[in-house]
CSV table of C-alpha atoms in Angstrom, one decimal:
chain,number,residue,atom,x,y,z
W,8,MET,CA,-47.0,-43.1,-2.5
W,9,ASN,CA,-43.2,-43.1,-2.1
W,10,SER,CA,-41.0,-46.1,-2.2
W,11,SER,CA,-40.8,-46.5,1.6
W,12,GLU,CA,-44.6,-46.9,1.7
W,13,LYS,CA,-44.8,-49.5,-1.1
W,14,ASN,CA,-44.1,-52.7,0.7
W,15,ILE,CA,-45.5,-56.2,1.2
W,16,PRO,CA,-48.2,-56.0,3.9
W,17,VAL,CA,-46.8,-56.5,7.4
W,18,HIS,CA,-48.8,-58.0,10.2
W,19,ASN,CA,-48.0,-56.6,13.6
W,20,LEU,CA,-48.6,-57.6,17.2
W,21,MET,CA,-50.9,-54.8,18.1
W,22,SER,CA,-51.7,-55.1,21.8
W,23,GLU,CA,-49.6,-57.9,23.3
W,24,GLU,CA,-46.0,-59.1,23.0
W,25,PHE,CA,-47.1,-62.7,23.4
W,26,GLN,CA,-50.2,-64.3,22.0
W,27,VAL,CA,-51.4,-67.9,22.1
W,28,ASN,CA,-54.2,-69.2,19.9
W,29,THR,CA,-55.3,-72.3,18.0
W,30,LEU,CA,-55.7,-72.8,14.3
W,31,GLU,CA,-59.2,-74.2,14.7
W,32,ASN,CA,-60.5,-71.4,16.8
W,33,GLY,CA,-59.3,-68.6,14.6
W,34,HIS,CA,-56.2,-66.4,14.7
W,35,PRO,CA,-55.5,-62.8,15.4
W,36,GLU,CA,-54.1,-62.2,12.0
W,37,ASN,CA,-55.4,-63.1,8.5
W,38,PHE,CA,-53.7,-66.1,6.9
W,39,GLU,CA,-55.5,-65.6,3.7
W,40,ASP,CA,-53.1,-63.3,1.9
W,41,ILE,CA,-49.4,-63.0,1.2
W,42,HIS,CA,-47.8,-61.1,4.1
W,43,ARG,CA,-44.8,-60.6,6.4
W,44,HIS,CA,-44.6,-60.5,10.2
W,45,ASN,CA,-42.7,-58.1,12.3
W,46,PHE,CA,-42.6,-60.8,15.0
W,47,PHE,CA,-41.8,-64.5,15.4
W,48,GLU,CA,-44.5,-67.1,15.1
W,49,ILE,CA,-44.4,-70.7,16.1
W,50,ILE,CA,-47.1,-72.9,14.4
W,51,TRP,CA,-47.5,-76.4,15.6
W,52,PHE,CA,-49.7,-78.4,13.2
W,53,LYS,CA,-51.3,-81.1,15.2
W,54,GLU,CA,-53.9,-82.4,12.7
W,55,VAL,CA,-53.9,-81.4,9.1
W,56,HIS,CA,-55.4,-82.7,5.8
W,57,THR,CA,-53.4,-84.9,3.4
W,58,ASP,CA,-53.1,-81.9,1.0
W,59,SER,CA,-52.6,-79.1,3.6
W,60,ARG,CA,-50.0,-76.7,2.3
W,61,LEU,CA,-48.2,-73.5,3.2
W,62,GLU,CA,-45.9,-71.2,1.3
W,63,LEU,CA,-42.7,-69.9,2.8
W,64,ASP,CA,-40.6,-67.5,0.7
W,65,PHE,CA,-42.0,-68.9,-2.6
W,66,GLU,CA,-41.5,-72.5,-1.7
W,67,SER,CA,-44.6,-74.6,-1.2
W,68,TYR,CA,-44.6,-77.3,1.5
W,69,THR,CA,-47.0,-80.1,2.3
W,70,VAL,CA,-47.7,-79.9,6.0
W,71,LYS,CA,-48.0,-83.1,8.0
W,72,ASN,CA,-49.3,-84.0,11.4
W,73,ASN,CA,-47.0,-83.0,14.3
W,74,GLN,CA,-44.9,-80.6,12.3
W,75,LEU,CA,-43.8,-77.2,13.5
W,76,CYS,CA,-42.9,-74.2,11.6
W,77,ILE,CA,-41.2,-71.0,12.7
W,78,ILE,CA,-42.1,-67.9,10.8
W,79,VAL,CA,-39.3,-65.2,11.2
W,80,PRO,CA,-39.7,-61.5,10.9
W,81,GLY,CA,-39.6,-60.4,7.3
W,82,GLN,CA,-40.4,-63.8,5.9
W,83,VAL,CA,-43.1,-64.0,3.3
W,84,PHE,CA,-45.9,-66.4,4.4
W,85,ASN,CA,-49.2,-67.6,3.0
W,86,MET,CA,-51.6,-70.4,3.9
W,87,LYS,CA,-55.2,-71.1,3.3
W,88,LEU,CA,-56.6,-72.5,6.5
W,89,ARG,CA,-59.2,-75.3,6.1
W,90,ASP,CA,-60.0,-76.3,9.7
W,91,GLU,CA,-56.5,-77.6,10.5
W,92,LYS,CA,-55.9,-78.1,14.2
W,93,GLY,CA,-52.9,-76.9,16.1
W,94,TYR,CA,-51.3,-74.1,18.2
W,95,VAL,CA,-50.0,-70.7,17.2
W,96,LEU,CA,-47.6,-68.7,19.3
W,97,ALA,CA,-47.1,-65.1,18.2
W,98,ILE,CA,-44.0,-63.7,19.9
W,99,SER,CA,-42.4,-60.2,19.8
W,100,LYS,CA,-38.8,-60.1,18.6
W,101,GLU,CA,-37.7,-58.9,22.0
W,102,ILE,CA,-39.3,-61.8,23.9
W,103,PHE,CA,-38.2,-64.4,21.3
W,104,LYS,CA,-34.6,-63.3,21.5
W,105,GLU,CA,-34.7,-63.7,25.3
W,106,ALA,CA,-36.2,-67.2,25.1
W,107,CYS,CA,-34.9,-68.8,21.9
W,108,ASP,CA,-31.6,-69.0,20.0
W,109,THR,CA,-32.4,-66.9,17.0
W,110,GLU,CA,-29.1,-67.6,15.3
W,111,VAL,CA,-29.9,-71.3,15.1
W,112,VAL,CA,-33.4,-70.5,13.7
W,113,LEU,CA,-31.9,-68.2,11.1
W,114,ALA,CA,-29.1,-70.5,10.2
W,115,ASN,CA,-31.2,-73.6,9.7
W,116,GLY,CA,-34.2,-72.0,8.0
W,117,ALA,CA,-37.9,-72.0,8.9
W,118,ARG,CA,-39.3,-74.9,6.9
W,119,PRO,CA,-41.6,-77.3,8.7
W,120,PHE,CA,-39.9,-79.9,10.8
W,121,PHE,CA,-41.1,-82.8,13.1
W,122,LEU,CA,-40.8,-83.3,16.8
W,123,ASP,CA,-39.8,-86.8,17.9
W,124,ALA,CA,-42.2,-88.7,20.3
W,125,GLU,CA,-40.4,-87.7,23.5
W,126,SER,CA,-40.1,-84.1,22.5
W,127,SER,CA,-43.7,-84.0,21.3
W,128,GLU,CA,-44.9,-85.3,24.7
W,129,THR,CA,-42.9,-82.7,26.6
W,130,GLY,CA,-44.0,-80.0,24.1
W,131,ASN,CA,-47.7,-80.8,24.7
W,132,MET,CA,-47.2,-80.4,28.4
W,133,LEU,CA,-45.4,-77.1,28.0
W,134,ILE,CA,-48.1,-75.8,25.6
W,135,SER,CA,-50.8,-76.7,28.1
W,136,MET,CA,-48.9,-74.7,30.8
W,137,ILE,CA,-48.4,-71.8,28.5
W,138,LYS,CA,-52.2,-71.7,27.6
W,139,ARG,CA,-53.2,-71.9,31.2
W,140,GLU,CA,-51.0,-69.1,32.3
W,141,TYR,CA,-51.9,-67.0,29.2
W,142,LEU,CA,-55.6,-67.4,29.8
W,143,GLY,CA,-55.2,-67.0,33.6
W,144,SER,CA,-52.8,-64.5,35.3
W,145,GLY,CA,-50.8,-63.9,32.1
W,146,ARG,CA,-47.6,-63.3,34.0
W,147,VAL,CA,-45.0,-62.4,31.3
W,148,GLU,CA,-42.0,-63.8,33.2
W,149,ILE,CA,-43.7,-67.2,33.7
W,150,LEU,CA,-44.7,-67.3,30.1
W,151,LYS,CA,-41.1,-66.5,29.1
W,152,ALA,CA,-39.9,-69.4,31.3
W,153,TYR,CA,-42.3,-71.9,29.7
W,154,LEU,CA,-41.4,-70.5,26.2
W,155,ARG,CA,-37.7,-70.9,27.0
W,156,ALA,CA,-38.2,-74.5,27.8
W,157,PHE,CA,-40.3,-75.1,24.7
W,158,CYS,CA,-37.6,-73.4,22.5
W,159,LEU,CA,-34.9,-75.7,24.0
W,160,ILE,CA,-36.9,-78.6,22.6
W,161,ILE,CA,-37.4,-77.0,19.2
W,162,ILE,CA,-33.7,-76.0,18.8
W,163,ASP,CA,-32.6,-79.5,19.7
W,164,GLN,CA,-34.7,-80.9,16.9
W,165,ILE,CA,-33.7,-78.2,14.4
W,166,THR,CA,-30.0,-78.7,15.0
W,167,MET,CA,-30.1,-82.5,14.3
W,168,GLN,CA,-28.5,-81.9,10.9
W,169,ASN,CA,-25.3,-82.9,9.1
W,170,THR,CA,-23.2,-79.8,10.0
W,171,ALA,CA,-20.2,-80.9,12.0
W,172,GLU,CA,-20.6,-80.0,15.7
W,173,ASP,CA,-17.5,-77.9,16.0
W,174,GLU,CA,-18.5,-75.7,12.9
W,175,LYS,CA,-22.2,-75.2,13.8
W,176,PRO,CA,-21.5,-72.0,15.8
W,177,ARG,CA,-19.6,-70.4,12.8
W,178,ILE,CA,-22.3,-71.3,10.3
W,179,GLN,CA,-24.9,-69.8,12.7
W,180,GLN,CA,-22.8,-66.7,13.1
W,181,LEU,CA,-22.3,-66.4,9.3
W,182,ALA,CA,-26.1,-66.8,8.6
W,183,ALA,CA,-26.8,-64.0,11.2
W,184,LEU,CA,-24.2,-61.7,9.7
W,185,ILE,CA,-25.5,-62.3,6.2
W,186,GLU,CA,-29.1,-61.5,7.4
W,187,GLU,CA,-27.8,-58.2,8.9
W,188,TYR,CA,-25.5,-57.1,6.1
W,189,TYR,CA,-26.4,-58.7,2.8
W,190,ILE,CA,-27.6,-55.5,1.3
W,191,THR,CA,-24.5,-53.4,2.1
W,192,GLU,CA,-21.8,-56.1,2.3
W,193,LYS,CA,-21.6,-58.5,-0.6
W,194,ASN,CA,-17.9,-59.7,-0.4
W,195,THR,CA,-16.7,-62.8,1.4
W,196,ASP,CA,-13.8,-60.9,2.9
W,197,PHE,CA,-16.1,-58.8,5.1
W,198,TYR,CA,-17.7,-61.9,6.7
W,199,ALA,CA,-14.4,-63.6,7.2
W,200,GLU,CA,-13.0,-60.6,9.0
W,201,GLN,CA,-16.1,-60.5,11.3
W,202,LEU,CA,-15.5,-64.2,12.1
W,203,LYS,CA,-11.7,-63.7,12.5
W,204,ILE,CA,-10.8,-66.4,9.9
W,205,SER,CA,-9.5,-66.3,6.4
W,206,ALA,CA,-11.9,-66.1,3.5
W,207,HIS,CA,-10.5,-69.3,2.1
W,208,HIS,CA,-11.1,-71.1,5.5
W,209,LEU,CA,-14.6,-69.7,5.7
W,210,ASN,CA,-15.4,-71.0,2.2
W,211,ASP,CA,-14.1,-74.4,3.1
W,212,ILE,CA,-16.4,-74.6,6.1
W,213,VAL,CA,-19.4,-73.5,4.1
W,214,ARG,CA,-18.6,-75.8,1.3
W,215,LEU,CA,-18.3,-78.8,3.6
W,216,SER,CA,-21.4,-78.0,5.7
W,217,ARG,CA,-23.7,-76.5,3.1
W,218,GLY,CA,-22.3,-77.5,-0.2
W,219,THR,CA,-22.0,-73.9,-1.4
W,220,THR,CA,-19.9,-70.8,-0.9
W,221,VAL,CA,-20.3,-67.6,1.0
W,222,LYS,CA,-20.8,-65.6,-2.2
W,223,LYS,CA,-23.7,-67.9,-3.2
W,224,MET,CA,-25.3,-67.6,0.2
W,225,ILE,CA,-25.3,-63.8,-0.1
W,226,ALA,CA,-26.7,-64.1,-3.6
W,227,GLN,CA,-29.4,-66.5,-2.5
W,228,ARG,CA,-30.4,-64.0,0.2
W,229,LEU,CA,-30.5,-61.1,-2.3
W,230,ILE,CA,-32.6,-63.2,-4.7
W,231,LEU,CA,-35.0,-64.2,-2.0
W,232,GLU,CA,-35.6,-60.6,-1.0
W,233,ALA,CA,-36.0,-59.6,-4.7
W,234,LYS,CA,-38.6,-62.3,-5.1
W,235,ARG,CA,-40.4,-61.1,-2.1
W,236,GLU,CA,-40.6,-57.5,-3.5
W,237,LEU,CA,-41.5,-58.7,-7.0
W,238,SER,CA,-44.3,-60.9,-5.8
W,239,PHE,CA,-46.0,-58.0,-4.2
W,240,GLY,CA,-45.6,-55.8,-7.3
W,241,ALA,CA,-45.6,-52.4,-5.6
W,242,LEU,CA,-42.0,-51.4,-6.4
W,243,THR,CA,-40.5,-51.0,-9.9
W,244,VAL,CA,-37.5,-53.2,-10.8
W,245,LYS,CA,-35.3,-50.1,-10.5
W,246,GLU,CA,-36.6,-49.3,-7.0
W,247,ILE,CA,-36.0,-52.9,-5.9
W,248,ALA,CA,-32.5,-52.8,-7.3
W,249,PHE,CA,-31.7,-49.7,-5.4
W,250,LYS,CA,-33.4,-51.0,-2.2
W,251,LEU,CA,-31.1,-54.1,-2.4
W,252,GLY,CA,-27.9,-52.0,-2.8
W,253,PHE,CA,-27.5,-52.3,-6.6
W,254,SER,CA,-26.4,-48.9,-8.1
W,255,ASP,CA,-27.4,-50.1,-11.6
W,256,ALA,CA,-30.8,-51.6,-12.4
W,257,SER,CA,-29.6,-53.4,-15.5
W,258,TYR,CA,-26.9,-55.1,-13.5
W,259,PHE,CA,-29.5,-56.2,-11.0
W,260,SER,CA,-31.6,-57.6,-13.8
W,261,ARG,CA,-28.6,-59.6,-15.1
W,262,PHE,CA,-27.9,-60.8,-11.6
W,263,PHE,CA,-31.5,-61.9,-11.1
W,264,LYS,CA,-31.6,-63.7,-14.4
W,265,LYS,CA,-28.3,-65.5,-13.8
W,266,HIS,CA,-29.7,-67.0,-10.6
W,267,THR,CA,-33.3,-67.6,-11.6
W,268,ARG,CA,-33.1,-68.0,-15.4
W,269,GLN,CA,-35.8,-65.4,-15.9
W,270,ASN,CA,-36.0,-61.6,-15.9
W,271,PRO,CA,-37.3,-59.8,-12.8
W,272,GLU,CA,-40.5,-58.7,-14.6
W,273,GLY,CA,-41.1,-62.3,-15.7
W,274,PHE,CA,-41.2,-63.4,-12.0
W,275,ARG,CA,-44.1,-61.1,-11.2
W,276,PRO,CA,-47.5,-62.9,-10.7
W,277,GLY,CA,-49.3,-63.3,-14.0
W,278,LYS,CA,-46.3,-62.5,-16.1
W,279,GLY,CA,-43.5,-64.5,-17.7
């Protein structure tokens, strides 16, 4: 098996670009193992247990009633279902990009979040319309229209954060750029040039809105991907280093230890 074949299992949308299901009636994919998606997934947890939990990129979250979670392509996901109730929308990257602001989703993360009472009421109505169309005629353009309306509600809830309104677009653009180039471009200057501002100004924006720096954001993204690969255990540390754009495996190991306080091998399940 070569390096390109040794990856974390990826769940695909096999026959449709848009699927609607419920947590209680089963799901087209298996939740019971660590995996990635090649599509977007919106999970609306309507009724859960007091100890219901899910894992997103090695962070464990207690899920509460009426929380949503957006799983993005490439994100490591795991959850043991125990008769929780809710809705699951599995959406191809192409349809999601038409219907939803992916930059906002990527910039603000995919951890569970609540809908307020008004948004929840509207969301319930839209989900009912989506289900009826999906189980009936299944007209893609109508499903897209309903999904677009649902996404507007979701994005409005996600963006209720502390980032200053006039800097939100730049933070969103920066997050999207880092997601695209973090392996090949690790210097702040590159991202500043893309955003047509100085590196100093960009760092000021990031420091005020996120309490960090561009360099640290890039490092966090590299560490996250390294953890994803190490958790699956198929690639060697050297192979992961090269995959993430490091020309020297020992430098990668020092980089990983600096940011996590443990060696890469120590992070693997059952070690350390």
